Coordinates of C-alpha atoms in Angstrom, one line a residue:
M16 CA 0.0 -0.1 -0.1
S17 CA 1.3 3.5 -0.9
A18 CA 1.1 6.6 1.5
P19 CA -2.4 8.5 1.2
R20 CA -0.8 11.8 0.4
Y21 CA 2.3 13.4 -0.9
S22 CA 4.9 13.8 1.7
T23 CA 5.1 17.6 3.3
V24 CA 8.4 18.6 1.4
A25 CA 6.9 17.3 -2.0
I26 CA 3.8 19.3 -0.9
V27 CA 5.7 22.3 -0.1
L28 CA 8.2 22.0 -3.2
H29 CA 5.0 21.5 -5.3
W30 CA 3.0 24.8 -4.2
L31 CA 5.8 26.7 -3.9
I32 CA 7.1 26.1 -7.9
A33 CA 3.2 26.3 -9.0
L34 CA 2.6 29.9 -7.4
A35 CA 6.2 31.1 -9.2
V36 CA 5.2 30.1 -12.2
L37 CA 2.0 31.2 -12.1
S38 CA 3.3 34.3 -11.5
M39 CA 5.9 34.5 -13.9
V40 CA 3.9 34.4 -17.1
P41 CA 1.4 37.7 -16.4
M42 CA 5.0 39.4 -15.6
G43 CA 6.6 38.1 -18.8
W44 CA 4.1 39.4 -20.7
W45 CA 3.8 42.7 -19.0
M46 CA 7.3 43.6 -19.2
S47 CA 7.7 42.5 -22.9
D48 CA 5.3 45.6 -23.8
A49 CA 6.3 47.9 -21.3
I50 CA 10.4 47.7 -21.4
A51 CA 9.5 49.7 -24.9
E52 CA 7.2 52.3 -23.3
P53 CA 9.9 55.0 -22.0
G54 CA 6.9 55.7 -18.5
A55 CA 7.6 52.5 -17.6
Q56 CA 10.9 51.3 -18.7
A57 CA 11.9 51.9 -14.8
T58 CA 9.6 49.4 -13.3
A59 CA 9.6 46.8 -16.8
Y60 CA 13.4 47.0 -15.7
R61 CA 13.2 46.0 -12.2
V62 CA 10.2 43.4 -12.9
F63 CA 13.1 41.6 -15.6
Q64 CA 15.4 41.3 -12.9
L65 CA 12.6 39.9 -10.7
H66 CA 11.7 37.7 -13.4
K67 CA 15.0 36.4 -14.0
S68 CA 15.5 35.8 -10.2
I69 CA 12.3 33.6 -9.8
G70 CA 13.3 31.7 -12.8
L71 CA 16.3 30.9 -11.3
T72 CA 14.6 29.7 -7.8
I73 CA 12.2 27.5 -10.1
L74 CA 15.1 26.1 -11.8
A75 CA 16.8 25.1 -8.0
L76 CA 13.4 24.0 -6.7
T77 CA 12.1 21.8 -9.6
A78 CA 15.9 20.0 -9.6
L79 CA 15.4 19.5 -5.8
R80 CA 11.4 18.2 -6.3
L81 CA 12.8 15.6 -9.1
G82 CA 15.8 14.7 -6.5
W83 CA 12.7 13.9 -3.9
R84 CA 10.5 12.2 -6.4
L85 CA 13.3 9.9 -7.2
I86 CA 13.6 8.6 -3.5
H87 CA 10.2 8.9 -2.4
V88 CA 7.4 6.9 -3.7
P89 CA 4.4 9.0 -4.7
P90 CA 0.7 8.2 -3.2
A91 CA -1.0 5.9 -5.7
P92 CA -3.5 7.3 -8.5
P93 CA -7.3 5.3 -8.6
V94 CA -6.7 2.0 -9.5
S95 CA -9.4 2.3 -12.2
K96 CA -8.1 4.8 -14.2
A97 CA -4.9 3.3 -15.9
W98 CA -5.7 5.6 -19.0
E99 CA -5.5 8.2 -16.6
H100 CA -2.5 7.5 -15.5
A101 CA -0.6 7.3 -18.1
L102 CA -2.1 10.7 -18.8
A103 CA -0.7 12.0 -15.7
T104 CA 2.4 10.9 -16.2
V105 CA 2.9 12.3 -19.4
T106 CA 1.7 15.7 -18.2
H107 CA 4.1 15.5 -15.0
A108 CA 6.8 14.4 -16.9
A109 CA 6.2 17.3 -19.3
F110 CA 5.9 19.6 -16.8
Y111 CA 9.2 18.2 -15.3
V112 CA 11.1 18.8 -18.5
L113 CA 9.4 22.5 -18.9
L114 CA 10.5 23.3 -15.2
F115 CA 14.1 22.7 -16.6
A116 CA 13.9 24.1 -20.3
L117 CA 11.8 27.7 -19.8
P118 CA 14.6 28.5 -17.1
L119 CA 17.5 27.3 -18.9
S120 CA 16.3 29.1 -22.3
G121 CA 15.7 32.4 -20.2
W122 CA 19.4 31.7 -18.9
L123 CA 20.9 31.8 -22.5
Y124 CA 18.8 34.5 -23.9
V125 CA 20.0 37.2 -20.7
S126 CA 23.8 35.2 -21.6
T127 CA 23.5 36.5 -25.2
G128 CA 23.6 40.3 -24.0
W129 CA 21.0 41.2 -26.9
S130 CA 17.7 42.7 -26.5
A131 CA 15.4 40.3 -29.4
P132 CA 12.3 42.8 -29.1
Q133 CA 14.5 45.9 -30.3
D134 CA 17.2 43.5 -32.0
R135 CA 19.8 45.1 -30.4
A136 CA 22.7 44.9 -28.1
F137 CA 21.7 45.0 -24.8
A138 CA 24.4 43.4 -22.0
V139 CA 22.6 43.4 -18.5
A140 CA 24.1 41.3 -15.4
T141 CA 21.6 39.1 -13.9
S142 CA 21.9 38.6 -10.0
W143 CA 19.3 36.4 -7.8
F144 CA 17.2 39.1 -6.2
G145 CA 19.9 41.8 -6.5
L146 CA 22.5 39.6 -3.7
V147 CA 24.5 37.2 -5.7
T148 CA 25.6 37.4 -9.2
V149 CA 24.7 34.9 -11.5
P150 CA 27.4 34.4 -14.7
H151 CA 26.0 34.3 -18.1
L152 CA 26.4 30.7 -19.5
P153 CA 29.9 29.8 -20.6
D154 CA 30.9 31.2 -24.2
V155 CA 28.0 33.0 -25.1
A156 CA 28.4 36.5 -24.2
E157 CA 32.3 36.3 -25.8
A158 CA 30.3 34.6 -29.0
A159 CA 30.1 36.4 -32.5
T160 CA 27.7 38.9 -32.3
E161 CA 25.6 37.8 -35.7
T162 CA 25.5 34.3 -33.2
R163 CA 24.7 36.2 -30.0
R164 CA 21.9 37.8 -32.2
N165 CA 20.9 34.6 -33.6
L166 CA 20.7 32.6 -30.3
A167 CA 18.7 35.6 -28.5
H168 CA 15.9 35.1 -31.0
G169 CA 15.9 31.5 -31.2
A170 CA 15.8 31.4 -27.3
L171 CA 13.3 34.2 -27.0
G172 CA 11.1 32.8 -29.2
A173 CA 11.1 28.8 -27.7
H174 CA 11.0 30.2 -24.1
S175 CA 7.6 32.1 -25.2
L176 CA 6.2 28.9 -26.7
M177 CA 7.2 26.7 -24.1
A178 CA 5.4 29.0 -21.7
W179 CA 2.2 28.9 -23.6
M180 CA 2.6 25.4 -23.4
V181 CA 2.7 25.3 -19.5
L182 CA -0.3 27.4 -19.5
V183 CA -2.3 24.7 -21.4
L184 CA -1.0 22.2 -19.6
A185 CA -1.5 24.1 -16.2
G186 CA -5.3 24.1 -17.4
L187 CA -5.1 20.4 -18.2
H188 CA -4.1 19.8 -14.8
I189 CA -6.2 22.1 -12.8
G190 CA -9.1 20.8 -14.7
A191 CA -8.3 17.0 -13.9
A192 CA -7.7 17.7 -10.3
L193 CA -11.5 19.5 -9.6
K194 CA -12.5 16.8 -11.6
H195 CA -11.1 14.1 -9.4
Q196 CA -12.2 15.9 -6.3
F197 CA -15.9 17.4 -7.4
I198 CA -17.2 14.2 -10.4
D199 CA -15.2 11.5 -10.0
R200 CA -15.1 12.0 -5.7
D201 CA -11.7 9.6 -5.3
G202 CA -9.5 12.1 -3.1
V203 CA -7.0 13.0 -5.5
L204 CA -6.9 16.6 -5.1
A205 CA -6.4 15.8 -1.5
R206 CA -3.0 14.3 -2.1
M207 CA -1.1 17.1 -2.7
A208 CA -3.8 19.6 -0.3
P209 CA -3.4 18.7 3.1
F210 CA -6.8 21.1 3.9
L211 CA -8.8 18.4 2.5
P212 CA -9.6 14.9 4.3
A213 CA -6.8 12.3 3.6
P214 CA -7.8 9.7 0.9
Q215 CA -7.3 6.0 1.8
A216 CA -4.3 4.4 1.2
R217 CA -4.5 2.2 -2.0
P218 CA -2.4 -0.3 -3.6
E219 CA 0.2 1.1 -5.8
P220 CA -0.3 0.3 -9.8
R221 CA 3.1 0.2 -11.1
L222 CA 3.6 0.9 -15.2
S223 CA 6.0 -1.4 -16.6
P224 CA 9.5 0.1 -16.9
G225 CA 9.4 0.2 -20.7
R226 CA 5.8 1.7 -20.8
G227 CA 6.8 4.7 -18.0
A228 CA 10.2 5.1 -19.8
A229 CA 8.1 5.4 -23.7
L230 CA 5.7 7.7 -21.7
W231 CA 8.4 10.3 -20.4
G232 CA 9.8 9.9 -23.9
A233 CA 6.7 11.5 -25.4
A234 CA 6.8 14.2 -22.7
V235 CA 10.6 15.3 -23.8
V236 CA 9.3 15.2 -27.4
A237 CA 6.5 16.9 -27.5
V238 CA 8.6 19.7 -25.0
A239 CA 11.6 19.4 -27.7
V240 CA 9.2 19.9 -30.9
V241 CA 7.3 23.0 -28.9
A242 CA 11.3 24.3 -28.2
A243 CA 11.8 23.5 -31.9
L244 CA 8.7 25.5 -33.1
G245 CA 9.6 28.6 -30.8
W246 CA 12.8 28.8 -31.9
M247 CA 12.5 28.7 -35.4
A248 CA 9.5 30.9 -35.1
G249 CA 12.1 33.4 -33.3
R250 CA 14.7 33.3 -35.7
P251 CA 15.6 37.0 -37.0
A252 CA 14.3 37.6 -40.8
T253 CA 18.0 39.0 -41.9
G254 CA 21.2 39.3 -41.0
L255 CA 23.1 42.4 -39.1
G256 CA 24.1 45.2 -41.8
P257 CA 27.7 46.3 -41.5
A258 CA 26.7 49.7 -39.6
E259 CA 25.1 47.5 -37.2
A260 CA 27.0 44.5 -36.4
P261 CA 29.8 46.0 -33.8
V262 CA 33.2 44.1 -34.2
A263 CA 35.0 43.9 -30.2
A264 CA 38.3 44.9 -30.5
A265 CA 40.4 42.7 -28.2
A266 CA 41.9 43.9 -25.1
P267 CA 45.1 45.2 -24.8
A268 CA 47.1 43.2 -22.3
A269 CA 47.1 45.3 -18.7
G270 CA 51.1 46.6 -18.9
P271 CA 52.6 48.0 -15.0
A272 CA 51.5 51.8 -14.4
E273 CA 53.6 54.0 -15.8
P274 CA 56.1 55.9 -13.1
V275 CA 55.0 58.7 -11.4
S276 CA 57.5 62.1 -11.5
P277 CA 57.0 63.6 -8.4
G278 CA 56.2 67.3 -7.4
T279 CA 57.7 69.9 -5.7
A280 CA 55.5 70.7 -3.1
T281 CA 54.4 69.0 0.4
A282 CA 54.2 65.6 -0.5
W283 CA 51.4 63.8 1.5
R284 CA 50.5 60.6 2.6
V285 CA 46.7 59.1 2.4
D286 CA 45.0 57.7 5.1
P287 CA 42.8 54.6 3.2
Q288 CA 40.7 54.2 5.9
A289 CA 39.1 57.6 5.9
S290 CA 39.0 58.3 2.1
R291 CA 36.9 57.6 -0.4
I292 CA 36.2 57.9 -4.1
T293 CA 32.5 57.8 -5.0
F294 CA 30.4 57.7 -8.3
S295 CA 26.5 58.8 -8.8
G296 CA 24.2 58.8 -11.4
V297 CA 20.7 57.2 -12.6
H298 CA 19.6 53.8 -13.9
A299 CA 16.4 53.0 -15.1
G300 CA 14.9 55.8 -13.4
A301 CA 16.5 55.0 -9.9
P302 CA 19.5 57.3 -8.9
F303 CA 22.3 54.7 -7.4
T304 CA 25.6 55.5 -6.1
G305 CA 28.8 53.3 -5.9
R306 CA 32.4 53.6 -4.6
F307 CA 35.7 52.2 -5.7
E308 CA 37.1 49.9 -3.2
R309 CA 40.7 49.5 -3.8
W310 CA 42.7 52.8 -5.0
E311 CA 46.3 54.5 -4.4
A312 CA 47.2 58.3 -4.6
Q313 CA 50.2 60.1 -4.6
I314 CA 49.6 63.7 -3.5
W315 CA 51.8 66.7 -3.6
F316 CA 49.9 69.8 -2.5
D317 CA 51.0 73.5 -1.2
P318 CA 48.7 76.4 -1.3
A319 CA 52.1 78.2 -1.2
D320 CA 53.4 76.4 -4.3
L321 CA 50.7 75.7 -6.7
A322 CA 53.2 75.4 -9.5
G323 CA 55.0 72.4 -8.0
S324 CA 52.0 70.6 -6.6
K325 CA 50.5 67.3 -8.7
A326 CA 48.4 64.4 -7.9
V327 CA 48.0 61.0 -9.5
A328 CA 45.4 58.4 -8.3
D329 CA 45.4 54.9 -9.6
I330 CA 41.7 53.3 -9.3
A331 CA 41.3 49.4 -9.9
T332 CA 38.2 49.2 -11.7
G333 CA 37.4 46.1 -10.9
S334 CA 36.5 47.1 -7.3
A335 CA 33.6 49.0 -8.3
R336 CA 30.7 48.5 -5.9
T337 CA 27.3 49.6 -6.0
G338 CA 25.4 47.1 -3.3
D339 CA 23.6 45.8 -6.2
A340 CA 24.6 42.3 -7.7
T341 CA 23.2 43.3 -11.2
Q342 CA 24.8 46.4 -11.4
E343 CA 28.2 45.3 -10.1
G344 CA 28.0 42.3 -12.6
S345 CA 27.4 44.5 -15.8
L346 CA 30.4 47.1 -14.3
G347 CA 32.7 44.4 -14.7
S348 CA 31.4 43.2 -18.1
A349 CA 33.8 44.2 -21.2
E350 CA 31.1 46.7 -22.3
W351 CA 31.4 48.9 -19.1
L352 CA 34.8 49.2 -17.0
D353 CA 36.1 46.0 -18.3
P354 CA 38.5 45.4 -15.6
A355 CA 39.7 42.0 -17.2
G356 CA 41.2 44.2 -20.0
F357 CA 41.7 47.6 -18.5
P358 CA 42.3 47.0 -14.7
T359 CA 43.4 50.3 -13.7
A360 CA 42.2 53.9 -14.4
R361 CA 44.6 56.8 -13.6
F362 CA 43.3 60.6 -12.7
E363 CA 46.7 62.9 -12.9
A364 CA 46.4 67.0 -12.1
T365 CA 49.1 68.6 -13.2
A366 CA 48.1 71.9 -12.8
F367 CA 46.2 73.9 -9.4
R368 CA 44.8 77.3 -9.2
A369 CA 43.2 78.9 -6.0
L370 CA 39.6 80.5 -6.7
G371 CA 39.8 82.0 -2.9
G372 CA 39.1 80.9 0.9
D373 CA 39.9 77.1 0.7
R374 CA 38.4 76.6 -2.6
Y375 CA 40.7 75.6 -5.5
E376 CA 40.6 73.8 -8.8
A377 CA 42.8 70.7 -10.3
E378 CA 43.4 70.6 -14.6
G379 CA 44.0 67.2 -15.4
T380 CA 42.9 64.2 -17.1
L381 CA 41.6 60.9 -16.7
T382 CA 42.6 57.6 -18.7
L383 CA 40.1 54.8 -18.8
K384 CA 39.5 51.6 -21.1
E385 CA 42.6 53.9 -23.5
Q386 CA 40.5 57.0 -23.6
T387 CA 42.1 59.8 -22.1
V388 CA 39.7 62.8 -21.2
P389 CA 40.5 66.4 -19.6
V390 CA 39.1 66.5 -16.5
T391 CA 38.6 69.5 -14.2
L392 CA 38.6 68.9 -10.2
A393 CA 37.1 71.4 -8.2
F394 CA 37.8 70.5 -4.2
T395 CA 38.4 72.5 -0.7
Y396 CA 41.6 72.3 1.3
R397 CA 41.4 72.4 5.1
R398 CA 44.8 71.6 7.0
E399 CA 44.1 71.2 11.2
G400 CA 47.8 70.6 12.3
E401 CA 48.8 67.7 10.9
V402 CA 46.1 66.0 9.0
A403 CA 44.7 67.6 5.6
R404 CA 41.3 66.7 4.3
V405 CA 40.2 67.6 0.9
E406 CA 36.8 67.2 -1.3
G407 CA 36.4 67.5 -4.3
T408 CA 33.7 66.8 -7.1
T409 CA 33.5 66.6 -10.7
T410 CA 31.2 65.5 -13.4
L411 CA 32.5 62.7 -16.4
D412 CA 30.7 62.1 -19.7
R413 CA 30.6 58.0 -19.6
T414 CA 30.3 58.0 -23.9
A415 CA 33.9 59.6 -23.9
F416 CA 34.9 56.8 -22.4
D417 CA 33.1 54.3 -24.5
L418 CA 31.3 52.7 -21.3
G419 CA 27.6 51.3 -21.8
M420 CA 27.7 52.3 -26.1
A421 CA 26.8 49.1 -27.5
S422 CA 23.4 48.4 -25.3
D423 CA 22.9 52.1 -24.4
P424 CA 24.2 54.5 -26.5
S425 CA 21.3 57.6 -26.2
A426 CA 21.3 57.3 -21.9
Q427 CA 18.0 55.1 -22.1
W428 CA 18.7 53.5 -19.3
V429 CA 21.9 54.9 -17.5
S430 CA 22.4 58.5 -17.6
R431 CA 25.1 59.8 -19.7
R432 CA 26.6 62.2 -16.6
I433 CA 28.3 60.4 -13.6
E434 CA 29.0 62.6 -10.8
V435 CA 32.5 61.4 -8.8
K436 CA 33.4 62.5 -5.6
I437 CA 36.5 62.4 -3.5
E438 CA 37.5 62.5 0.1
V439 CA 40.4 62.4 1.2
V440 CA 42.4 62.5 4.5
A441 CA 46.4 62.9 4.7
Q442 CA 49.2 63.5 6.4
P443 CA 52.6 64.9 5.5
A444 CA 54.4 61.9 4.2
G445 CA 57.7 62.7 6.0

């Protein structure tokens, strides 16, 4: 005799997965349309990130559910209805296949860094509820542009059609459960609904190994056919034109930082614990603030010797942090700060002038991703005994440094201007 109900773990996993899946379909429909509406884009971006996080959760819960199913015998179905048992087996098998295939096809889609609806590059990192960065599928993001474009269109087409298949199967599944509960009155629904009276234990009707394998095979084939149809329907009609196909240049190998010739003014030693470099802007309609966790500066400064003053700061581009795993994952990509190819950015100030009182201005350059751009840093300088405090601000145009120019050249998602602030506490080097 088999148990009258599924185990508590199986019941909890079943309802968690069911609720997650049912929330995903309307979410996907809404965000697909809203992402093209300027007034809704900020919300659509956040829903898109939530959609990815729930999808990854479904993938993990399904793996756990299948593993639990393999080591725990489910309750027996009604003995008298073998054809329904076979149909239920195919349906359950198809659900398992879809609950793996849907998240994986979505993962493949976002890994391409391509927006199929807009048919252009759109690289966005993936994180799990903004907490943990999730890597893209291996080799996908590094593929040629045309390959990524074809993969994106095909994956989204398969993903969409399989979502429809889930809806159809869910409708059949719910309808069958209600039929058993209110027409057949055989207690099938109570096996998964603990609030209903427990059904009687039944003898376990077993499918022969060959028939069970055939039913699972039929489910796999059915899902594969639907995915293939969706993939073919989603394929782009034409290839990219020469002007549309960006060619990624190979990142140069990172060499040692160039030596710094010292200034003649007073040399200062920076206190790294009390100093910081932060940056801020707008992302998807919401302000963000970040910081660089690793940097070092060499400073020579004296209000009485501005001609001999100088400052050089080397910043580790891979140390950018915003507190949001999705943003940090994007900043670490080749399209943005590209720390793998350009691990260090250098700011060098060589001309200073007094603006009155404790206010000064430094003229210099910032070199980032081989782009050297003039920068003016306005700052205040206050000295209290052997401690100097400097606070400064400048505004950078990210387009001048080739940041996000494939996915967001028009600053639709990330503001073009990024404000950078410095707070430095230092003591005389001697």
